[in-house]
mmCIF file of C-alpha atoms in Angstrom:
data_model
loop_
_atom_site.group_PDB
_atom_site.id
_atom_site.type_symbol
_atom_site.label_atom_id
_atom_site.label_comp_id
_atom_site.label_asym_id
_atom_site.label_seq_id
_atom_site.Cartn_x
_atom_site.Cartn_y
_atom_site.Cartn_z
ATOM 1 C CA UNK A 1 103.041 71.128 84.920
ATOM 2 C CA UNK A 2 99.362 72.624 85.692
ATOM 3 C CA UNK A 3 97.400 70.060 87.729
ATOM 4 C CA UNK A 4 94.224 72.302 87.614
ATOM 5 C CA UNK A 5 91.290 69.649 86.659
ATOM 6 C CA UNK A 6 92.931 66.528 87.935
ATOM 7 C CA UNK A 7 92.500 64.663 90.699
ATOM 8 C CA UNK A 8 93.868 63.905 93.710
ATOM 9 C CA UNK A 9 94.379 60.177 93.933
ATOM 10 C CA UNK A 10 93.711 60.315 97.798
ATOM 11 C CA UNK A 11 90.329 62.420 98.428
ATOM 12 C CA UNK A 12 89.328 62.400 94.799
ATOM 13 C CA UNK A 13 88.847 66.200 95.076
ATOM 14 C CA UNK A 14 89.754 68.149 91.624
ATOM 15 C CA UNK A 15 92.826 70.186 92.400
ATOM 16 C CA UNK A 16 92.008 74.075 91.942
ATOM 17 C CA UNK A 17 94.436 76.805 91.730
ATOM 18 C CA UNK A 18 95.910 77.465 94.922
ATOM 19 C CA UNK A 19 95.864 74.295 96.510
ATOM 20 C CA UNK A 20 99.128 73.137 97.622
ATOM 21 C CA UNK A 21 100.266 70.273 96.291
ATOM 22 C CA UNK A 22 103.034 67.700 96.317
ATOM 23 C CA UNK A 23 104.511 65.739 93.273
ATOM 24 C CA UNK A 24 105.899 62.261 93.887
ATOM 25 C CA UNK A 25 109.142 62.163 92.753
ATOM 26 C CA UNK A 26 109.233 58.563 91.740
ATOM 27 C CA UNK A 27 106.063 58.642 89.231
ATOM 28 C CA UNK A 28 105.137 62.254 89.068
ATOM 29 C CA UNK A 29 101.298 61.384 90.843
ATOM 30 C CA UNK A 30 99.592 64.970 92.643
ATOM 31 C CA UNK A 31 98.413 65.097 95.835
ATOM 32 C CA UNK A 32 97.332 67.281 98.528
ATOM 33 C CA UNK A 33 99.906 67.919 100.880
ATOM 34 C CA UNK A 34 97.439 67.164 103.880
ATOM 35 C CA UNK A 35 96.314 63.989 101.268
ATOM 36 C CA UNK A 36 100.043 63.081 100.934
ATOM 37 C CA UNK A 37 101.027 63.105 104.597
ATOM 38 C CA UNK A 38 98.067 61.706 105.655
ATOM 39 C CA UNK A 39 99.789 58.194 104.620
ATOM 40 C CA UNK A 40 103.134 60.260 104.140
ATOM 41 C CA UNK A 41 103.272 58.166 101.175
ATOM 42 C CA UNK A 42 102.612 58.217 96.859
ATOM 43 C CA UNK A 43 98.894 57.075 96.863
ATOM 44 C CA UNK A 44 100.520 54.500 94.167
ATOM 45 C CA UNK A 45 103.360 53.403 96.031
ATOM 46 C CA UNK A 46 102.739 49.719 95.035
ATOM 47 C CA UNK A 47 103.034 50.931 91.529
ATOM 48 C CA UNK A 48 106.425 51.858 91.531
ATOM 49 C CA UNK A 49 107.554 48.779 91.282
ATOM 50 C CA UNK A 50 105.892 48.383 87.393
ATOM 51 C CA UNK A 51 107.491 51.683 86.779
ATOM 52 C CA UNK A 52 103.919 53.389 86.905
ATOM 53 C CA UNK A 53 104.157 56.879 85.528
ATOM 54 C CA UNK A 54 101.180 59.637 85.640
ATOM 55 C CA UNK A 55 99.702 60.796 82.968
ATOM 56 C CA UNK A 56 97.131 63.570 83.113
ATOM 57 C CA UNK A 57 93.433 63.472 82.185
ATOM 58 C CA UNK A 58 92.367 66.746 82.324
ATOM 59 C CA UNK A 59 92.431 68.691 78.981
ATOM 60 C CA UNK A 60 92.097 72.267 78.724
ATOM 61 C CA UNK A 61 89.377 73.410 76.051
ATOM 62 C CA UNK A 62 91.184 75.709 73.556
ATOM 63 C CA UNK A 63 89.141 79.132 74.082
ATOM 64 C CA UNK A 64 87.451 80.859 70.993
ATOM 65 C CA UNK A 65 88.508 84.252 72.668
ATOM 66 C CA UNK A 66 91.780 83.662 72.399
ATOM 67 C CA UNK A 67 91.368 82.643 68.365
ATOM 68 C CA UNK A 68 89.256 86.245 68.147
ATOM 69 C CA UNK A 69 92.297 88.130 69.361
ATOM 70 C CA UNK A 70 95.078 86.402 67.765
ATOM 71 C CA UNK A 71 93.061 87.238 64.106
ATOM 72 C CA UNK A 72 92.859 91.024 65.114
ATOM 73 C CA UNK A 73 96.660 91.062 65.964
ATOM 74 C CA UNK A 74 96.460 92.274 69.705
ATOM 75 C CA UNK A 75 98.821 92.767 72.365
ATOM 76 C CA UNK A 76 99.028 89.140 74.506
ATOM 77 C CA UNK A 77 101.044 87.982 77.610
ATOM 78 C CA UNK A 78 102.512 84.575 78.173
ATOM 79 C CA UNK A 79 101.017 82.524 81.298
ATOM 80 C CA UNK A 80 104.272 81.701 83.125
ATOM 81 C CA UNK A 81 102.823 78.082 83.725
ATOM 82 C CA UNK A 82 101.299 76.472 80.884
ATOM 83 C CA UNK A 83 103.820 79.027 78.599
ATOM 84 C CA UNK A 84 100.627 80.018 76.202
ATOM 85 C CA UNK A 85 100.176 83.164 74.831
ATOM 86 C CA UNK A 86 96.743 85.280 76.449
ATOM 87 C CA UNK A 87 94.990 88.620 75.705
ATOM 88 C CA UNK A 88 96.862 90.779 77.277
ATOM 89 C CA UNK A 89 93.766 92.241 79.276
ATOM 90 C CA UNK A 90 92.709 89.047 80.474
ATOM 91 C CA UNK A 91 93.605 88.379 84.502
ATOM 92 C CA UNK A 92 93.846 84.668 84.260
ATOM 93 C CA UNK A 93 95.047 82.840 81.481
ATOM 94 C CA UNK A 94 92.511 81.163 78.857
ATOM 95 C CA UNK A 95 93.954 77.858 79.145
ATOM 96 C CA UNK A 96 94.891 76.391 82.339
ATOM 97 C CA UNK A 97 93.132 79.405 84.543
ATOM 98 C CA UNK A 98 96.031 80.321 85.936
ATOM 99 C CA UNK A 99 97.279 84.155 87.585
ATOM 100 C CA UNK A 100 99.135 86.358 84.742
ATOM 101 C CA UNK A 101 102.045 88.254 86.042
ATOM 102 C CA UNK A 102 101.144 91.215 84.162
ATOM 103 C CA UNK A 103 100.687 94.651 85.535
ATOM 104 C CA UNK A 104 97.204 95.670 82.984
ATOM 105 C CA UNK A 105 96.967 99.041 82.272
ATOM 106 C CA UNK A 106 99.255 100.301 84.563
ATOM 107 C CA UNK A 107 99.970 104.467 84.279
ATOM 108 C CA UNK A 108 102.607 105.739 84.138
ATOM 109 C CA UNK A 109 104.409 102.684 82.435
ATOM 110 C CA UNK A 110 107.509 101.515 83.644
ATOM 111 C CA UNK A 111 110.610 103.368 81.795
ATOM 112 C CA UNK A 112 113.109 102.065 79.747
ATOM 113 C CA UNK A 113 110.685 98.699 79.533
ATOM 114 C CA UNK A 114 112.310 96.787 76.162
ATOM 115 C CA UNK A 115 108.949 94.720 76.432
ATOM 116 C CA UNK A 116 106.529 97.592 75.937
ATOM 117 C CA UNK A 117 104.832 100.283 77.346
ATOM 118 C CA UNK A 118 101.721 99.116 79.194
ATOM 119 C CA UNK A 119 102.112 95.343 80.021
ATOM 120 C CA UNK A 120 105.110 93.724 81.340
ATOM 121 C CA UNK A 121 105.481 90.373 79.565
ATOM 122 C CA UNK A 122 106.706 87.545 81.110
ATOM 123 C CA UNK A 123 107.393 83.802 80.405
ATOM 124 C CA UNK A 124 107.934 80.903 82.774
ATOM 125 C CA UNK A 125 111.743 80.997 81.418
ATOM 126 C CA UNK A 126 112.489 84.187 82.015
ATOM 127 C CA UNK A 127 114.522 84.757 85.502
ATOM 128 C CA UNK A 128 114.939 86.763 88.518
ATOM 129 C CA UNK A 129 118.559 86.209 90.012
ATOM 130 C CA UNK A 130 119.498 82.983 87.699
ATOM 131 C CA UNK A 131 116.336 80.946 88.558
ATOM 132 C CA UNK A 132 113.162 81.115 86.224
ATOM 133 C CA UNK A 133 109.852 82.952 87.084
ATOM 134 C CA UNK A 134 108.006 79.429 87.169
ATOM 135 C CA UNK A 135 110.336 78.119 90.018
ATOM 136 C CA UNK A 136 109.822 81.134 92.035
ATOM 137 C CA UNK A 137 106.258 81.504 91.490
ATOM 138 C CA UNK A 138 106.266 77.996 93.079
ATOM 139 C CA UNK A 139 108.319 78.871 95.984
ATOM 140 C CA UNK A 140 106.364 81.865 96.811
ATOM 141 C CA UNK A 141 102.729 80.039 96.021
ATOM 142 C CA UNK A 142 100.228 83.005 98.237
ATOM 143 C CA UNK A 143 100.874 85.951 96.158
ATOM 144 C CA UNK A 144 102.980 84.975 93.801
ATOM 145 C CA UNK A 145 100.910 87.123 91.118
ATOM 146 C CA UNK A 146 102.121 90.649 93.347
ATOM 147 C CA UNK A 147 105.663 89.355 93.741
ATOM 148 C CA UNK A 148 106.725 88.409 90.973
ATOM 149 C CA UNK A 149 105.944 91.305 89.134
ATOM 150 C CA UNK A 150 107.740 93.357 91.362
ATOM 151 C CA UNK A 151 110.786 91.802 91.366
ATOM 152 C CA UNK A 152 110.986 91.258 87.879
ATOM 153 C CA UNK A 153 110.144 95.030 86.629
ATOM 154 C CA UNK A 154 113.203 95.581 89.923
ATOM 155 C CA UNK A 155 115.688 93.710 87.705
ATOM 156 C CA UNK A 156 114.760 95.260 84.336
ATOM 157 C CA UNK A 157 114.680 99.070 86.037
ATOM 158 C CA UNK A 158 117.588 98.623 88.659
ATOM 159 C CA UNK A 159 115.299 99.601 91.448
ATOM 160 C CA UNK A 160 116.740 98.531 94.331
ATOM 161 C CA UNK A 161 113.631 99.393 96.448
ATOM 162 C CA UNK A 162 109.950 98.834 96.259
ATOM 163 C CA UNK A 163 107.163 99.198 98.897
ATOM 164 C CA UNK A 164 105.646 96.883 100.813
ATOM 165 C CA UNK A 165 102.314 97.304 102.892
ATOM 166 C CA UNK A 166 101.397 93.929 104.030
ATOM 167 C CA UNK A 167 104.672 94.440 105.714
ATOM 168 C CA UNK A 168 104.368 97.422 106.798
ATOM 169 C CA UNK A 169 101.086 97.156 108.271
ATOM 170 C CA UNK A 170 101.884 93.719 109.861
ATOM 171 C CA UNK A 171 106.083 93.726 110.842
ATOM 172 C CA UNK A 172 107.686 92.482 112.517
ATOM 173 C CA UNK A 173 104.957 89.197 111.850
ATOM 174 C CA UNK A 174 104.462 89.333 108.010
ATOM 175 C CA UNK A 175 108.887 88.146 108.801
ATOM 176 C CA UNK A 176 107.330 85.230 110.156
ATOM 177 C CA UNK A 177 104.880 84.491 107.544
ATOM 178 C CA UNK A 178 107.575 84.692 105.160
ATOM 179 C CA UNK A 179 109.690 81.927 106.929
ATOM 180 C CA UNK A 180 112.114 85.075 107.880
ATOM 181 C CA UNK A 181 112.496 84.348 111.195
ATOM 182 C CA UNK A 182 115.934 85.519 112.435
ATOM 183 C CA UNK A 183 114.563 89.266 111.037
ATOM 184 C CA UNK A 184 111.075 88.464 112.573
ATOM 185 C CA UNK A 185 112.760 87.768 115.882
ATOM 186 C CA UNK A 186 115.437 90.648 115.910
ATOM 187 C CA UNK A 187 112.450 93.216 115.793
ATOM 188 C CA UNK A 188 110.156 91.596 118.399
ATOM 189 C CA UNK A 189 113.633 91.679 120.454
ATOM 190 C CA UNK A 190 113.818 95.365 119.539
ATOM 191 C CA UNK A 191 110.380 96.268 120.311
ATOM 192 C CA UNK A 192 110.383 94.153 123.481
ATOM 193 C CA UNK A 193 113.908 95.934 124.981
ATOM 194 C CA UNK A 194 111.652 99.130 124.004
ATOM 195 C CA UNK A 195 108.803 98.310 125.900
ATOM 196 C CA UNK A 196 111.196 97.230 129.283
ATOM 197 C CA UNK A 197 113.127 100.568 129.008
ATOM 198 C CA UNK A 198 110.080 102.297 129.047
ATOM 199 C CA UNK A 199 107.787 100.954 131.663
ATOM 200 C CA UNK A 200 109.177 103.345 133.965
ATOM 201 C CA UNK A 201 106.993 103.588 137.238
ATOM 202 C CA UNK A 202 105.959 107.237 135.817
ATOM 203 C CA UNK A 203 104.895 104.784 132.782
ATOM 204 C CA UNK A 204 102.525 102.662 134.853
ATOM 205 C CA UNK A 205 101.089 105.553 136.870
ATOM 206 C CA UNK A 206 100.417 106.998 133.430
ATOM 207 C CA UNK A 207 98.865 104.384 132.066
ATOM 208 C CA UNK A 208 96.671 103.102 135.113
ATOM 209 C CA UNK A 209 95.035 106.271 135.001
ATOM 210 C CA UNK A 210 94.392 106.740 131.196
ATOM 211 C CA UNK A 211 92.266 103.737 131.517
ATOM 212 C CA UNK A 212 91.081 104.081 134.797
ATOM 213 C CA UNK A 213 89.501 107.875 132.898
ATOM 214 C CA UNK A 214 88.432 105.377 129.847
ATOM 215 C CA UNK A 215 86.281 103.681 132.166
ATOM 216 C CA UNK A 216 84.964 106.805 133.724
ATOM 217 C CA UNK A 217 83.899 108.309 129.850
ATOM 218 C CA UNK A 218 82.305 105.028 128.980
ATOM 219 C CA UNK A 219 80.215 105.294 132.243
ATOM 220 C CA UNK A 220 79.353 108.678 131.027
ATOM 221 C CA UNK A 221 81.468 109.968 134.268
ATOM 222 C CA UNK A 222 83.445 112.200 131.629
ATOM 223 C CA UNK A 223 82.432 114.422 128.754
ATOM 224 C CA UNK A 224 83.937 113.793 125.419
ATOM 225 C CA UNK A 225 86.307 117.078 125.706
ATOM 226 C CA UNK A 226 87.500 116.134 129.097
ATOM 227 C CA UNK A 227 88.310 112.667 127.743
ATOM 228 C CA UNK A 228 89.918 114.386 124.944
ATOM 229 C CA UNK A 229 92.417 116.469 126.993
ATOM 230 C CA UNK A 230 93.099 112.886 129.466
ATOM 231 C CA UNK A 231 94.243 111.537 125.986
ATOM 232 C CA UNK A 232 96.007 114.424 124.740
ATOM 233 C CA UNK A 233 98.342 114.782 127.791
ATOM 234 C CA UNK A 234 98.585 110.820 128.034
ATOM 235 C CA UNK A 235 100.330 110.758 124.622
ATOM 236 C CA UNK A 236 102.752 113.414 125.472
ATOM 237 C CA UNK A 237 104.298 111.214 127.671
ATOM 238 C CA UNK A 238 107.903 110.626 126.746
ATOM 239 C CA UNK A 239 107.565 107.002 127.299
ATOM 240 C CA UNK A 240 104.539 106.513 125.184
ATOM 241 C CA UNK A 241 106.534 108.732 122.685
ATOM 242 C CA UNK A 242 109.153 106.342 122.149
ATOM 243 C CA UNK A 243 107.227 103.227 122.014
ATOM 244 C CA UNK A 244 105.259 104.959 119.089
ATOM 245 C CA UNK A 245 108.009 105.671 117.619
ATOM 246 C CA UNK A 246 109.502 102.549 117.751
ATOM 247 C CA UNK A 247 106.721 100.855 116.735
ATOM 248 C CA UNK A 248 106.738 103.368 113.581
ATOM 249 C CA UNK A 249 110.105 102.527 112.651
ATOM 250 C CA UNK A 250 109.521 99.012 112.604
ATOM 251 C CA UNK A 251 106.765 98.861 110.132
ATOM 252 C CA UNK A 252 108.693 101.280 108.072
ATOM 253 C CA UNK A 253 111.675 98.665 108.103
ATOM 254 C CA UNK A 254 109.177 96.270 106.914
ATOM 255 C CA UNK A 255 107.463 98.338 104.333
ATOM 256 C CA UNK A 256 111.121 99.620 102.834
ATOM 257 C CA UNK A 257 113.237 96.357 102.914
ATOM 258 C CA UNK A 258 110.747 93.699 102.804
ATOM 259 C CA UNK A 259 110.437 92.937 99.435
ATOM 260 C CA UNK A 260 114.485 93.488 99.239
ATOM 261 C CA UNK A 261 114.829 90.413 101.741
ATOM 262 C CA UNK A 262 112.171 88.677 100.535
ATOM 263 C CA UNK A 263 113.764 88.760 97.531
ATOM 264 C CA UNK A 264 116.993 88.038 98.986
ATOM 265 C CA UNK A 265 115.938 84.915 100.639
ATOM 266 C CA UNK A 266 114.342 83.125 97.658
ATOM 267 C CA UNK A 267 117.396 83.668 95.421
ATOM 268 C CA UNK A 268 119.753 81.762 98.605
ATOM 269 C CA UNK A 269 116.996 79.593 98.987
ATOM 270 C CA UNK A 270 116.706 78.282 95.252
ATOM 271 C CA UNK A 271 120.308 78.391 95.015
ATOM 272 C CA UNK A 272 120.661 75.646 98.250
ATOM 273 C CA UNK A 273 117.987 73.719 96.447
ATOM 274 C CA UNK A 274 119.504 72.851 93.440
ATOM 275 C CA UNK A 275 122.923 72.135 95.210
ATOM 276 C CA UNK A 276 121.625 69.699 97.555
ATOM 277 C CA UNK A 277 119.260 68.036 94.908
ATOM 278 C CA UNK A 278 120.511 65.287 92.046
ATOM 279 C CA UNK A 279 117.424 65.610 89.914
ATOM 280 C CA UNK A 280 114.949 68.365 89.129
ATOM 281 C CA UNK A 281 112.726 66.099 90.563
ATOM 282 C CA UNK A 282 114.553 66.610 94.144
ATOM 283 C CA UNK A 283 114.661 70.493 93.553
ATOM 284 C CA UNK A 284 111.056 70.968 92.916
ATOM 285 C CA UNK A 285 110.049 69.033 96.059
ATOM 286 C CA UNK A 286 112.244 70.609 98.067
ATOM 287 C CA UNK A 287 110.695 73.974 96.830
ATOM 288 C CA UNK A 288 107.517 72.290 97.721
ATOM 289 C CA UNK A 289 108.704 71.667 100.794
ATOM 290 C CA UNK A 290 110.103 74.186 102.154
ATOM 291 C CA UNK A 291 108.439 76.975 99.817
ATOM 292 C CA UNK A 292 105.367 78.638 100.773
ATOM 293 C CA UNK A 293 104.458 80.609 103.628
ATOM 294 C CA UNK A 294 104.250 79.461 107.404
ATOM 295 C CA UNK A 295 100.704 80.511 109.479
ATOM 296 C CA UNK A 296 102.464 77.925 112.584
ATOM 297 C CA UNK A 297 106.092 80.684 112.706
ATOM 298 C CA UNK A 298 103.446 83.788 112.565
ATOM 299 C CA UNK A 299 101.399 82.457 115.041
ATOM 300 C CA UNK A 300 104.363 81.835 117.180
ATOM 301 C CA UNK A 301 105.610 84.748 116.939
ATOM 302 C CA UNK A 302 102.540 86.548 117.679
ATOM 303 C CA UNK A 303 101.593 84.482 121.141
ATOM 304 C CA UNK A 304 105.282 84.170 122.012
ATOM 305 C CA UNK A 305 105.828 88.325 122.115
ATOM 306 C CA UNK A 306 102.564 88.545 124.112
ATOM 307 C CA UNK A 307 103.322 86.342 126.956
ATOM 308 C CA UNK A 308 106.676 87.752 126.794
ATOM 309 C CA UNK A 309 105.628 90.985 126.874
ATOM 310 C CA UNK A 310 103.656 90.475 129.812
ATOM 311 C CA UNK A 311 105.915 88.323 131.930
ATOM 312 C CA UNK A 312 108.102 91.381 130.782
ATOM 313 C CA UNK A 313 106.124 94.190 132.394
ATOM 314 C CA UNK A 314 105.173 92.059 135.590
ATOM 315 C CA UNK A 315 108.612 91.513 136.461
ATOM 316 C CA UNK A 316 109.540 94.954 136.345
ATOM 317 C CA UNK A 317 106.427 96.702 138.187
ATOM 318 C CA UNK A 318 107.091 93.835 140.482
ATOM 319 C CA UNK A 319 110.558 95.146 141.025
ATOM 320 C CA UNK A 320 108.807 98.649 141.778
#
């Protein structure tokens, strides 16, 4: 169900998409989740007991744009939450606002596409693994509109791999963010065993005097060429050499196989969910729940490799 237009029973804010939000179970009432655990109760609790049930107020307004391009016979998409029919062209849908998961215009088209050539149509009961689109747009919430597509043109093509630069660019963290911590932590392991190897007294000699030349330029002690040639010997150093590289082949890892695990994950995921939960009502809390992305793991892991890092390096130029 869209809750777009309603409100929250709590702060009596209107719920827009992208806020997260948790369903009672018991009478189906929307709240925030910061709302909702602010009592970490239903906001009609006391209700239950008359066998309340909510019932929405907001209506969508049926859209003349929509009527326009039905009559000329055009190409539409199907919103994979309200499960109307859009203009194919249009980026949210007419009726509830919501993302489409379609890919536009896209050149070239994906081959061998049964659903046609430019736009990849997709309905909230369609699946990727066994579960629906709708259920996994819900468990991945924050860019569920980049995903989904993605792993649902995967499935039709039998491409097993698919690029990802959030991950590259931000691995081993964007693990994290993802709530894939074991990977997350393997590769700060990795890159942390890298960085003990390799501060090597030669290392720290190395380094103390790249900056200590830094400081000089920026005093104007240095020219720009001579600081060029202190930086172009400085990165010829076989330690800093294998540290880049490292680094390198962990945000390849990321970029190659995220979206595989990613992937992966929500298919085990949804698949625990529905075994541990008696109603659908259970499941789609516990997607709620436990769906989503985590800033708190990132942020972790982000402090928690620094001061390791350091403690890291003291210990051994201590040693030294």
């Amino acid at each position: 169900m869209i809750y777009t237009g309603e409100k929250c029973p709590v702060c009596g804010k209107k719920f827009v998409e992208g806020d997260d939000i948790v369903v009672c179970p018991v009478c189906g009432t929307p709240h925030h989740r910061d709302c909702y655990n602010l009592h970490n109760a239903c906001a009609n609790e006391g209700l239950h007991a008359e066998n309340f049930e909510w019932k929405p107020e907001a209506k969508a307004e049926e859209p003349k744009a929509f009527e326009e391009h039905g009559k000329n016979g055009g190409k539409t998409v199907v919103c994979p939450n309200c499960g109307r029919e859009n203009p194919a062209e249009e980026p949210n849908c007419l009726y509830c606002s919501a993302r489409l998961y379609n890919v536009g215009t896209a050149i070239p088209p994906f081959p061998n596409m049964p659903y046609g050539a430019r736009v990849i149509e997709i309905s909230p009961d369609d699946t990727i693994g066994s579960h629906k689109i709708s259920d996994v747009a819900s468990y991945i919430r924050n860019g569920a509109s980049r995903y989904i597509p993605k792993f649902y043109a995967a499935e039709k093509t039998g491409k097993k791999f698919t690029f990802n630069w959030a991950a590259f660019f931000f691995s081993p963290y964007w693990f994290f963010f993802r709530k894939m911590n074991i990977i997350g932590f393997v590769l700060l392991l990795v890159s942390l065993f890298t960085t003990g190897v390799c501060t090597t007294p030669r290392f720290v000699e190395k380094t103390e005097a790249y900056y200590a030349s830094v400081e000089q330029y920026q005093s104007g002690e240095l020219s720009v060429e001579e600081m060029s040639e202190v930086s172009k010997e400085f990165i010829k150093t076989p330690e800093v050499i294998a540290l880049a590289s490292v680094e390198l082949a962990i945000r390849l890892f990321g970029g190659i196989f995220g979206n595989t695990f990613y992937k992966k994950k929500i298919e085990k995921d949804l698949t625990d969910f529905k075994a541990e939960s008696k109603t659908d009502e259970e499941y789609q809390l516990r997607i709620l729940k436990r769906g989503g992305t985590s800033m708190v793991m990132t942020t972790l892991g982000v402090l928690g490799y620094y001061c390791a890092e350091q403690l890291l390096i003291s210990f051994i130029t201590r040693g030294n």
